[in-house]
Coordinates of C-alpha atoms in Angstrom, one line a residue:
X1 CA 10.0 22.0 7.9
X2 CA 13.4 22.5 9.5
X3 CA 15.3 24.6 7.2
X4 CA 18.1 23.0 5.5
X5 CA 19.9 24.5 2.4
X6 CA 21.2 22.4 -0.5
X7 CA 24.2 24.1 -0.1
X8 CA 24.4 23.0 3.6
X9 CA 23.1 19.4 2.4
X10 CA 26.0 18.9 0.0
X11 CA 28.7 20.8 2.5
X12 CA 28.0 18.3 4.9
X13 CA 28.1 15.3 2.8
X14 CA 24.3 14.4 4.0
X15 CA 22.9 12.8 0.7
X16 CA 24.7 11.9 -2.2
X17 CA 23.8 13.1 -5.9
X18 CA 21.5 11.5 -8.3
X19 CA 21.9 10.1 -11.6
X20 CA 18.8 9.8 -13.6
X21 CA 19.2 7.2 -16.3
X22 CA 15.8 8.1 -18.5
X23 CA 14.9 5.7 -21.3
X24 CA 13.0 6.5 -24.1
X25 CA 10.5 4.2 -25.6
X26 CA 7.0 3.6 -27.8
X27 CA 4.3 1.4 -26.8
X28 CA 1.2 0.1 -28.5
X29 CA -2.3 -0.8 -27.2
X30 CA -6.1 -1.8 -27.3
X31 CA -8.4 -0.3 -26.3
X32 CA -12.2 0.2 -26.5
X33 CA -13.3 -1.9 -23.0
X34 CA -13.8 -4.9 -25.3
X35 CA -12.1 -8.2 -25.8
X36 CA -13.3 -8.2 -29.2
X37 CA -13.3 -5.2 -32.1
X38 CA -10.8 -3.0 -29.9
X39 CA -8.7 -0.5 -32.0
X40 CA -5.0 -1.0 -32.1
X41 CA -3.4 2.9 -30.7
X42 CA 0.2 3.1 -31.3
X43 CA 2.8 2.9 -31.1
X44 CA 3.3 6.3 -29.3
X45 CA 6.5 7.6 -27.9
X46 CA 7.0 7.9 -24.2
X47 CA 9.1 11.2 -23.7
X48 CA 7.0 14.5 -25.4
X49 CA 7.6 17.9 -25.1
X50 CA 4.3 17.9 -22.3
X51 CA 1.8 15.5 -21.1
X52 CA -0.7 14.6 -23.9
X53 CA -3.6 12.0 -23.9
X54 CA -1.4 9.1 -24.3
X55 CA 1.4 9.3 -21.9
X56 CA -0.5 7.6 -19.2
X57 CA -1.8 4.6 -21.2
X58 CA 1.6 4.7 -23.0
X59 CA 3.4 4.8 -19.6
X60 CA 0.7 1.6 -18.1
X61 CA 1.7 -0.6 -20.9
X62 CA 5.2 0.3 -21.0
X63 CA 5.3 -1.2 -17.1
X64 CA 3.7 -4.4 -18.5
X65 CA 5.8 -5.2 -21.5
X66 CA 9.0 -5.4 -23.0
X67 CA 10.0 -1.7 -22.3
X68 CA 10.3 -2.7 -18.4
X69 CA 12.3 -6.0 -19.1
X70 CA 14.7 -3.4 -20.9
X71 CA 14.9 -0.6 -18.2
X72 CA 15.1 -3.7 -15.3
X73 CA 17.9 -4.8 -17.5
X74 CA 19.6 -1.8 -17.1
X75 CA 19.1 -1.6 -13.7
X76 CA 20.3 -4.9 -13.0
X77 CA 23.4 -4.9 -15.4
X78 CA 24.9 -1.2 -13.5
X79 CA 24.2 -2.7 -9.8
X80 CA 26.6 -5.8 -11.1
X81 CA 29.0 -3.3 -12.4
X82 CA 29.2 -1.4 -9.4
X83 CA 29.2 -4.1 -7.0
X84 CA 32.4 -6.0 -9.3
X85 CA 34.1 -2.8 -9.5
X86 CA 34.1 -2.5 -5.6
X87 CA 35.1 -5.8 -4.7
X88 CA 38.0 -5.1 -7.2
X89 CA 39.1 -2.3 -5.7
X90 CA 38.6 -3.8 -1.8
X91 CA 40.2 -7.0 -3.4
X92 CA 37.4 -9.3 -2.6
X93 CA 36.2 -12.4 -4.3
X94 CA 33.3 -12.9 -6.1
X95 CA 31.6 -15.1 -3.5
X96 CA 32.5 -12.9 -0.2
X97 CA 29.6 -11.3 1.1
X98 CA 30.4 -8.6 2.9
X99 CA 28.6 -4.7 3.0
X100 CA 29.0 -1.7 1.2
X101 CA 28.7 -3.2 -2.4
X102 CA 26.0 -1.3 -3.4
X103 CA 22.2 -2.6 -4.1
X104 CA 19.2 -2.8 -6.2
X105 CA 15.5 -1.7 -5.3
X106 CA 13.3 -2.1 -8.1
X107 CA 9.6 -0.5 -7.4
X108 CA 6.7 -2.4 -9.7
X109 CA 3.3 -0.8 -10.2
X110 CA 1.3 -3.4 -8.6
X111 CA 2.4 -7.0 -7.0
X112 CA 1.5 -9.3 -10.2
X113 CA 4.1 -6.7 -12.2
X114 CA 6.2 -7.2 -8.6
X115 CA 6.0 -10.9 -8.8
X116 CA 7.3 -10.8 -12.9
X117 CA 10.3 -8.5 -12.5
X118 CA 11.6 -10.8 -9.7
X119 CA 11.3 -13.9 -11.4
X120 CA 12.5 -11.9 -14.7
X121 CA 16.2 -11.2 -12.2
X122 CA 16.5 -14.7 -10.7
X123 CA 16.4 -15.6 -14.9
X124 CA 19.4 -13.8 -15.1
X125 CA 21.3 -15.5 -12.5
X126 CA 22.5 -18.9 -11.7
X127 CA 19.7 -20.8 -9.3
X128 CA 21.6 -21.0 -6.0
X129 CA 22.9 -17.2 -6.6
X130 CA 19.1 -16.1 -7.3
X131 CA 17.4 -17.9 -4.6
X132 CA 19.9 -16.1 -2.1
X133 CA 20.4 -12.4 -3.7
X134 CA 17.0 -11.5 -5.0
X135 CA 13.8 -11.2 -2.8
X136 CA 10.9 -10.0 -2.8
X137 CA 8.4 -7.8 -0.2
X138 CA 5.1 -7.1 -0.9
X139 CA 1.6 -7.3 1.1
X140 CA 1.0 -11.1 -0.4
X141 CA 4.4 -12.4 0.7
X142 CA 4.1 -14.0 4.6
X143 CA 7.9 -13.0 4.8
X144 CA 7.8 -9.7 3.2
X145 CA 9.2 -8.1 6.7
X146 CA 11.9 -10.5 6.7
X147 CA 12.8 -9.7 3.1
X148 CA 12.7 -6.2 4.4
X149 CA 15.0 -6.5 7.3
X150 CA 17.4 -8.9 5.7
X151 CA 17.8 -6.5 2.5
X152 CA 18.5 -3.6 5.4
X153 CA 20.7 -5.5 7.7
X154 CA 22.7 -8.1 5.6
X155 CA 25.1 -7.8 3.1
X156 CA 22.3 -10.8 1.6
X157 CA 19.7 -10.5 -1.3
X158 CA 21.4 -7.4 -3.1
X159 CA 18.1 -7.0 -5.0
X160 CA 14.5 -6.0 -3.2
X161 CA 11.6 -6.2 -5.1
X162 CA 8.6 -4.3 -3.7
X163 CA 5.4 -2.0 -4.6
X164 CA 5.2 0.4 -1.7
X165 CA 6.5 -1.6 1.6
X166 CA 9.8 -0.3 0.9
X167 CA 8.2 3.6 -0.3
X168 CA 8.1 5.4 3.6
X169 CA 10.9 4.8 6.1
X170 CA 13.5 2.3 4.2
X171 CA 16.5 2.7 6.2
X172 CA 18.9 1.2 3.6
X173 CA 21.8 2.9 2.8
X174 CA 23.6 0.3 0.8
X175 CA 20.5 1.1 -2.0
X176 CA 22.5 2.4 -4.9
X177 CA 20.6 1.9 -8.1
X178 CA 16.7 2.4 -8.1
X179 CA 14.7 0.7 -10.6
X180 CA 11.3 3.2 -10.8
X181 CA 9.1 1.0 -12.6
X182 CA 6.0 2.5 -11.3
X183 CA 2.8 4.8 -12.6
X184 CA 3.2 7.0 -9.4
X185 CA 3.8 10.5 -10.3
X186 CA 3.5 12.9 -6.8
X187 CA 6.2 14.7 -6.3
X188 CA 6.3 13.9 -2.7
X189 CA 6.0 10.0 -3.5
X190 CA 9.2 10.7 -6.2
X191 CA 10.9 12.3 -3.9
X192 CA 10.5 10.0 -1.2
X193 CA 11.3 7.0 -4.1
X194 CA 14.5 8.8 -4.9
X195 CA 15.0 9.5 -1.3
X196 CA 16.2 5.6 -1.1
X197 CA 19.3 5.8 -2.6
X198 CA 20.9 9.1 -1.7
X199 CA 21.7 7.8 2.1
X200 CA 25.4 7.8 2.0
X201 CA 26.4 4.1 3.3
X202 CA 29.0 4.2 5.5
X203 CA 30.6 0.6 4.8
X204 CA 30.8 1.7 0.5
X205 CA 34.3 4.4 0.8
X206 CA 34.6 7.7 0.3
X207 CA 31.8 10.2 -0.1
X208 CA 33.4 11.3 -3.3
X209 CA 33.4 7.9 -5.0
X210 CA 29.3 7.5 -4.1
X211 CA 25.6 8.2 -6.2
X212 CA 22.5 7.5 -6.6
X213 CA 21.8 6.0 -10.1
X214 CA 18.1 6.2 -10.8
X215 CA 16.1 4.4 -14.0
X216 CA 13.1 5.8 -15.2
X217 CA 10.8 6.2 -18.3
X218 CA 11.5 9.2 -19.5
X219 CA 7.7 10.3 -19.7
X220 CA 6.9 14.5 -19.8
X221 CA 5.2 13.9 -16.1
X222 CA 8.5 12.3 -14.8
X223 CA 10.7 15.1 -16.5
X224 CA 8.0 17.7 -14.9
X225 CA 8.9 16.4 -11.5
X226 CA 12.5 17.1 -12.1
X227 CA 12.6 20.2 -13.8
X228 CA 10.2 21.2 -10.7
X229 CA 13.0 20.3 -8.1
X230 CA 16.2 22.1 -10.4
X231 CA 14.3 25.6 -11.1
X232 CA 13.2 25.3 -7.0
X233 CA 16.8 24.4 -6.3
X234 CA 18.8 25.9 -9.1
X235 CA 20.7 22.8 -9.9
X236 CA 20.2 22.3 -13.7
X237 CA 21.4 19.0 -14.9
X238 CA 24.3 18.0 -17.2
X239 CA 22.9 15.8 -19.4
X240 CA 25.4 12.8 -20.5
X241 CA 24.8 10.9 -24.0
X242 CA 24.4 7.5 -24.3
X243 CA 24.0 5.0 -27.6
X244 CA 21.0 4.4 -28.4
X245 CA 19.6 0.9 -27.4
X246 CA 18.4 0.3 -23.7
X247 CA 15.6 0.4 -21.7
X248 CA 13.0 2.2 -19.7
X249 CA 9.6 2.6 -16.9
X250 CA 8.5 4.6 -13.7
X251 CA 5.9 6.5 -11.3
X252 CA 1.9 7.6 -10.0
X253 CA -0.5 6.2 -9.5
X254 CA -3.1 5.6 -12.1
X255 CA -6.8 6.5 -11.3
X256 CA -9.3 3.5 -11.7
X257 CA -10.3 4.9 -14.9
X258 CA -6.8 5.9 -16.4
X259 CA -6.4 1.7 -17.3
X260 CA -9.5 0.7 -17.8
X261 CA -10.1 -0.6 -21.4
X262 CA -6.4 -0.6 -21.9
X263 CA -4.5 -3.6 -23.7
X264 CA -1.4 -3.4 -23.2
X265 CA 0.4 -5.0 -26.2
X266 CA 3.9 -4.5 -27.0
X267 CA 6.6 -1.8 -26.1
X268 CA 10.0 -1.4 -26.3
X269 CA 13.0 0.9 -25.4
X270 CA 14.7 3.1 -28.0
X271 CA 17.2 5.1 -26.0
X272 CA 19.0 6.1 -22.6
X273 CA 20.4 9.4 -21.5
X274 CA 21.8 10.2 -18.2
X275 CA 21.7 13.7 -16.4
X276 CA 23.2 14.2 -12.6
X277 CA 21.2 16.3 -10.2
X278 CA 22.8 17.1 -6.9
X279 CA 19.5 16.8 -4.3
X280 CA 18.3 19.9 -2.1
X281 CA 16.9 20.5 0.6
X282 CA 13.3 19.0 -0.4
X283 CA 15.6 15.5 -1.3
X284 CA 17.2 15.4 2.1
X285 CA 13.8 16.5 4.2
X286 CA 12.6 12.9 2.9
X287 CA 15.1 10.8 4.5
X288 CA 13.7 8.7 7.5
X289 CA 15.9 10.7 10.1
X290 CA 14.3 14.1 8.9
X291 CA 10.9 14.1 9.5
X292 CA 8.5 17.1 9.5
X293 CA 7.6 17.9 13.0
X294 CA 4.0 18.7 11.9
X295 CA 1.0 17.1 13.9
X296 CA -0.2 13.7 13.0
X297 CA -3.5 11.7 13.4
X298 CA -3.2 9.0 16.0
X299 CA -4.4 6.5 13.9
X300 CA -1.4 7.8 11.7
X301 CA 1.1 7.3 14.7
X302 CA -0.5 3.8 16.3
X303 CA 0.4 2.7 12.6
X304 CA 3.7 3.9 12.5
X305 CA 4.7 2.7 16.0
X306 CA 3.0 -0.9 14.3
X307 CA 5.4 -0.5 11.8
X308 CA 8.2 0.1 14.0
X309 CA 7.5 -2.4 16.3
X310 CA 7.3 -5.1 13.4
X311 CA 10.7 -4.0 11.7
X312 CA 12.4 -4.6 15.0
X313 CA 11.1 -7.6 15.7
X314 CA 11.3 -9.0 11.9
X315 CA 15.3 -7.1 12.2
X316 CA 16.1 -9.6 15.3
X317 CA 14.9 -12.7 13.7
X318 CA 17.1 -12.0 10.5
X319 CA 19.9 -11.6 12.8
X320 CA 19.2 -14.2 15.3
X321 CA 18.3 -16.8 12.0
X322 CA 21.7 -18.2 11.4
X323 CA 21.8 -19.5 15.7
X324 CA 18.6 -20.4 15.6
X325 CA 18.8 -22.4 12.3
X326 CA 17.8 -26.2 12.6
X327 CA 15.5 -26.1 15.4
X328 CA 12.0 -27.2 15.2
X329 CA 9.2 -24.8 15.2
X330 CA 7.6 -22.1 12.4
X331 CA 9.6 -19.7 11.2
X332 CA 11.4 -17.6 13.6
X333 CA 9.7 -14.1 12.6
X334 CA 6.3 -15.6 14.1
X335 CA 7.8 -17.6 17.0
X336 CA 9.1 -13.8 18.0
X337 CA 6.1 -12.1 17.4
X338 CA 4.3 -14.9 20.0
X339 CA 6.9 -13.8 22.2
X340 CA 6.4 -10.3 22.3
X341 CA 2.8 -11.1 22.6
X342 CA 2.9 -13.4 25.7
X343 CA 5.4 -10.5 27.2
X344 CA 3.0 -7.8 26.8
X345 CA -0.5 -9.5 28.7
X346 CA -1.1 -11.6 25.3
X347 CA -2.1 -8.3 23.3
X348 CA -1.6 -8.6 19.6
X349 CA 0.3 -5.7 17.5
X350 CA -2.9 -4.4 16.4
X351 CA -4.8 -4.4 20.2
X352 CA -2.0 -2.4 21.8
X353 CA -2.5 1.7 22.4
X354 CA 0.1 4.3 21.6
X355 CA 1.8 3.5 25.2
X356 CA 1.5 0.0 25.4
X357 CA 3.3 0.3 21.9
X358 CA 6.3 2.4 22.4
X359 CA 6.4 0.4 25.9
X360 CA 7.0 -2.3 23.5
X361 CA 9.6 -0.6 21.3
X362 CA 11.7 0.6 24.8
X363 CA 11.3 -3.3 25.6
X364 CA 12.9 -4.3 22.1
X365 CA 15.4 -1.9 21.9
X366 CA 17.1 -3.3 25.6
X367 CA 16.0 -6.9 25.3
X368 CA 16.7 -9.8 22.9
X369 CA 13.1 -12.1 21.9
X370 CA 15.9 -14.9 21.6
X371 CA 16.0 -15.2 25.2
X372 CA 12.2 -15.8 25.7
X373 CA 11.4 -17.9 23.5
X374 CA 10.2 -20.7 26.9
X375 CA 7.4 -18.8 27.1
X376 CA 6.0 -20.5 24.0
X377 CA 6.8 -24.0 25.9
X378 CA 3.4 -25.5 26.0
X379 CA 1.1 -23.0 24.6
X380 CA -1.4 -24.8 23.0
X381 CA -2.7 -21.5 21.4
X382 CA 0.7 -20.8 20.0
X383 CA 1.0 -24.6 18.7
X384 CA -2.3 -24.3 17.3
X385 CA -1.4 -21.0 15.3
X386 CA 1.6 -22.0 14.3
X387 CA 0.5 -25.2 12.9
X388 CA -2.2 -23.1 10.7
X389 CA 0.8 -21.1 9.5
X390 CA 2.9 -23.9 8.3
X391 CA 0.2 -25.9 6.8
X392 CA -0.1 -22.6 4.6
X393 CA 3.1 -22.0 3.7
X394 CA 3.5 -25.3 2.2
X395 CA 0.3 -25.0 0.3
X396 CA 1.7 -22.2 -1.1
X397 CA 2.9 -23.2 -5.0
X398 CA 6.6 -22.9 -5.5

């Protein structure tokens, strides 16, 4: 690992402090692997003075009830705080759209939790706002690149909710406020979770006026994690009180056996606190532009260059959509991935070796898709495709 003090991190204004906002909480369960003649555990407290038998199933049903509608309400209510307060102070309206304002990733456990929280947010808005600010990006969603891209690039949805597309590589620096309702406890996985919102974004003012604002249940494993990082860093936190009255979840993920039998009933949130922790070296290491120079599989690579490849293509259609909007044809994500097909001898993503793929990155980085799109002009194969596509999209309920 390049070496890279936290004193040299903070000097040069490379990552941006955190504030932890961890809620307290109790939660009550079944369990017993039986629909019938279960025994009722609980309530338990989530915070302790160490791990003990029930802070993982405390922490699983805690993502599943009402404690995570509290700590998602908390989440939600400080991004719109922040975002008013900087349009009053760059005298904006409330309906310009413009960058810098500050957003919200929330990260869910799994994608039925994923696919509750998001329509738990568009509840708190007005339709038309919803439909436009909140999206969502998980492996189930056809357009989950495009929600990616579009939360990266666009001033447009200020909220992405995801499980782990967004986890590795999320080159968002308008994140502000991370909502960490997930089981995952690694301390590389937290640290690349926190890693999301201590990018200092160029188009929100002065360094001075930035941080990262992070929710999270305030579990023993979770506080582990961080007292971990301040004795490794010596940066102890200044804790900040808060009344009583919020909400709370977060991060690892459960073995197979850690849910299993598990109920989850009722929880709810009993308190906040807030502590500010100015990241290190290990915090800035995580960020997408300082990657370990260590050797890598090249299965690992041909799926990062994959990945690459996708985000730039998925990163021209979301700037490309508002030209292209009105003509006929499937959605402009897989018209551009046919294109990039046809261009490289009809090989698929997937097909293509490590050179033929970071030929394919060089290509996109000089070249627009836009400008070939006549080479899908009477492909049957492509017509075909697509047709499948859109007859599935429009099965899809909602």
């Amino acid at each position: 690992m390049i070496g890279y003090s936290r004193a040299e991190a903070l000097a040069e204004k490379a990552v941006l402090p955190v504030n932890f906002g961890a809620l307290d909480g109790e939660a009550s369960w079944l369990e017993g692997g039986r629909t019938s003649g279960q025994a009722r555990v609980g309530p338990h407290r989530l915070s302790g003075s160490g791990p003990s038998a029930t802070t993982r199933p405390a922490l699983f049903t805690a993502l599943r009830t009402g404690f995570a509608r509290d700590l998602l309400r908390e989440a939600f209510y400080a991004t719109r705080r922040l975002r008013a307060e900087r349009r009053r102070k760059r005298g904006l309206t409330a309906t310009e759209a413009v960058r810098g304002l500050g957003k919200l990733l929330v990260v869910a456990p799994d994608q039925a939790s994923a696919q509750s929280y998001h329509a738990m947010i568009q509840a708190w808005m007005p339709e038309e706002q919803a439909r436009r600010d909140v999206r969502i990006a998980t492996s189930a969603e056809a357009d989950a690149h495009a929600a990616l891209a579009a939360f990266r690039l666009t001033p447009e949805p200020a909220v992405l909710v995801t499980v782990a597309m967004a986890y590795e590589g999320l080159d968002a620096p308008e994140v502000a406020v991370v909502a960490a309702l997930t089981h995952i406890r690694s301390r590389p996985w937290l640290e690349q979770m926190i890693a999301r919102a201590t990018r200092v974004d160029p188009h929100a003012g002065d360094y001075a006026d930035q941080h990262a604002l992070v929710f999270h249940p305030d579990d023993p494993l979770f506080a582990q994690f961080r007292a971990r990082i301040e004795t490794e860093q010596a940066t102890a936190t200044r804790p900040r009180k808060r009344p009583t009255g919020a909400a709370s979840p977060e991060p690892r993920p459960l073995s197979r056996d850690a849910d299993e039998g598990i109920v989850p009933l009722e929880s709810n949130a009993l308190g906040l606190r807030y502590a500010m922790l100015r990241p290190g070296p290990s915090m800035a290491m995580a960020r997408p532009e300082a990657a370990e120079a260590a050797p890598v599989p090249p299965s690992r690579v041909e799926r990062a260059l994959r990945a690459r490849v996708a985000a730039m293509v998925t990163a021209q259609a979301v700037e490309d959509e508002a030209e292209l909007r009105g003509r006929p044809g499937a959605p402009l994500p897989h018209r551009y991935n046919a294109v990039l097909k046809r261009l490289f001898n009809n090989k698929s993503r997937a097909a293509m070796t490590v050179d033929e793929l970071e030929a394919a990155l060089a290509w996109l980085e000089r070249n627009r898709l836009q400008d070939h799109l006549h080479l899908l002009e009477g492909d049957s194969r492509y017509a075909w495709s697509a047709r499948r596509r859109w007859a599935g999209m429009e099965r899809r309920p909602g």
